[in-house]
Amino acid sequence: METIKEKLKDIVENLMIPEVEAYLEDLYKLLETNSQTEDDKEAMEEMESFLVELQNILAVIEEDKTPDSEYQRIYDYIIQNLEEHEHGHNLEQED
């Protein structure tokens, strides 16, 4: 059975970080062509900060000094945000 720590590591490494990096890549392309808006610059700063947070989560998992309840809390938070984002995205598509 997969532990909560393994599930959290998997979702951060294989879903969250690649998505954030892809989004940042798109934002960097706007920067290269000098076509970014203030919102894009703000999003870039937020995503860079978020990427550091995700990498910190992986570092904490590697240290293995955090209780499983904390890993569960972080995992639940990520899943909830993914579901809200997906639900919001689906609503946008319906309009």
Short mmCIF file of C-alpha atoms in Angstrom, two decimals:
data_model
loop_
_atom_site.label_atom_id
_atom_site.label_comp_id
_atom_site.label_asym_id
_atom_site.label_seq_id
_atom_site.Cartn_x
_atom_site.Cartn_y
_atom_site.Cartn_z
CA MET A 1 0.00 0.00 0.00
CA GLU A 2 1.27 3.42 -0.95
CA THR A 3 1.93 5.68 2.02
CA ILE A 4 0.69 9.26 2.19
CA LYS A 5 4.29 10.40 1.89
CA GLU A 6 4.70 8.46 -1.36
CA LYS A 7 1.38 9.78 -2.69
CA LEU A 8 2.37 13.35 -1.86
CA LYS A 9 5.81 12.95 -3.44
CA ASP A 10 4.24 11.45 -6.56
CA ILE A 11 1.69 14.23 -7.04
CA VAL A 12 4.27 16.96 -6.41
CA GLU A 13 6.97 15.43 -8.65
CA ASN A 14 4.81 14.11 -11.47
CA LEU A 15 1.91 16.56 -11.63
CA MET A 16 2.43 19.81 -9.80
CA ILE A 17 6.06 20.63 -10.67
CA PRO A 18 5.72 19.76 -14.39
CA GLU A 19 2.54 21.87 -14.66
CA VAL A 20 4.12 24.84 -12.90
CA GLU A 21 7.26 24.56 -15.03
CA ALA A 22 5.20 24.40 -18.24
CA TYR A 23 3.18 27.44 -17.21
CA LEU A 24 6.37 29.33 -16.33
CA GLU A 25 7.83 28.39 -19.70
CA ASP A 26 4.82 29.99 -21.41
CA LEU A 27 5.23 33.10 -19.28
CA TYR A 28 8.96 33.29 -20.10
CA LYS A 29 8.09 33.17 -23.81
CA LEU A 30 5.90 36.25 -23.31
CA LEU A 31 8.80 37.92 -21.55
CA GLU A 32 11.15 37.11 -24.44
CA THR A 33 8.82 38.75 -26.93
CA ASN A 34 8.16 41.64 -24.53
CA SER A 35 4.41 40.99 -24.75
CA GLN A 36 3.74 40.28 -21.07
CA THR A 37 1.23 42.24 -19.03
CA GLU A 38 1.49 43.26 -15.38
CA ASP A 39 -0.74 40.27 -14.58
CA ASP A 40 1.70 38.00 -16.40
CA LYS A 41 4.62 39.39 -14.40
CA GLU A 42 2.70 38.87 -11.17
CA ALA A 43 1.74 35.33 -12.20
CA MET A 44 5.39 34.62 -13.01
CA GLU A 45 6.50 35.73 -9.53
CA GLU A 46 3.74 33.69 -7.90
CA MET A 47 4.56 30.57 -9.93
CA GLU A 48 8.29 30.87 -9.23
CA SER A 49 7.50 31.14 -5.53
CA PHE A 50 5.08 28.20 -5.75
CA LEU A 51 7.74 26.11 -7.50
CA VAL A 52 10.13 26.76 -4.61
CA GLU A 53 7.40 25.71 -2.16
CA LEU A 54 6.86 22.47 -4.08
CA GLN A 55 10.60 21.78 -4.07
CA ASN A 56 10.62 22.45 -0.32
CA ILE A 57 7.86 19.87 0.13
CA LEU A 58 10.07 17.31 -1.62
CA ALA A 59 13.00 18.26 0.63
CA VAL A 60 10.84 17.78 3.74
CA ILE A 61 9.72 14.37 2.47
CA GLU A 62 13.36 13.38 1.94
CA GLU A 63 14.24 14.46 5.52
CA ASP A 64 11.47 12.17 6.77
CA LYS A 65 11.09 14.05 10.06
CA THR A 66 7.51 15.21 9.60
CA PRO A 67 4.48 13.33 10.93
CA ASP A 68 2.23 11.60 8.41
CA SER A 69 -0.64 13.83 9.52
CA GLU A 70 1.22 16.84 8.09
CA TYR A 71 1.83 15.05 4.79
CA GLN A 72 -1.87 14.18 4.73
CA ARG A 73 -2.82 17.83 5.36
CA ILE A 74 -0.61 19.03 2.50
CA TYR A 75 -1.85 16.27 0.18
CA ASP A 76 -5.50 17.06 0.97
CA TYR A 77 -4.87 20.77 0.37
CA ILE A 78 -3.31 20.07 -3.05
CA ILE A 79 -6.11 17.70 -4.06
CA GLN A 80 -8.76 20.20 -2.97
CA ASN A 81 -7.12 22.96 -4.99
CA LEU A 82 -6.77 20.73 -8.03
CA GLU A 83 -10.45 19.81 -7.83
CA GLU A 84 -11.49 23.45 -7.42
CA HIS A 85 -9.29 24.48 -10.35
CA GLU A 86 -10.65 21.67 -12.50
CA HIS A 87 -14.23 22.48 -11.51
CA GLY A 88 -13.68 26.17 -12.26
CA HIS A 89 -12.06 25.29 -15.59
CA ASN A 90 -15.00 23.07 -16.51
CA LEU A 91 -17.41 25.90 -15.70
CA GLU A 92 -15.44 28.24 -17.97
CA GLN A 93 -15.68 25.73 -20.82
CA GLU A 94 -19.46 25.49 -20.42
CA ASP A 95 -19.98 29.25 -20.94
#
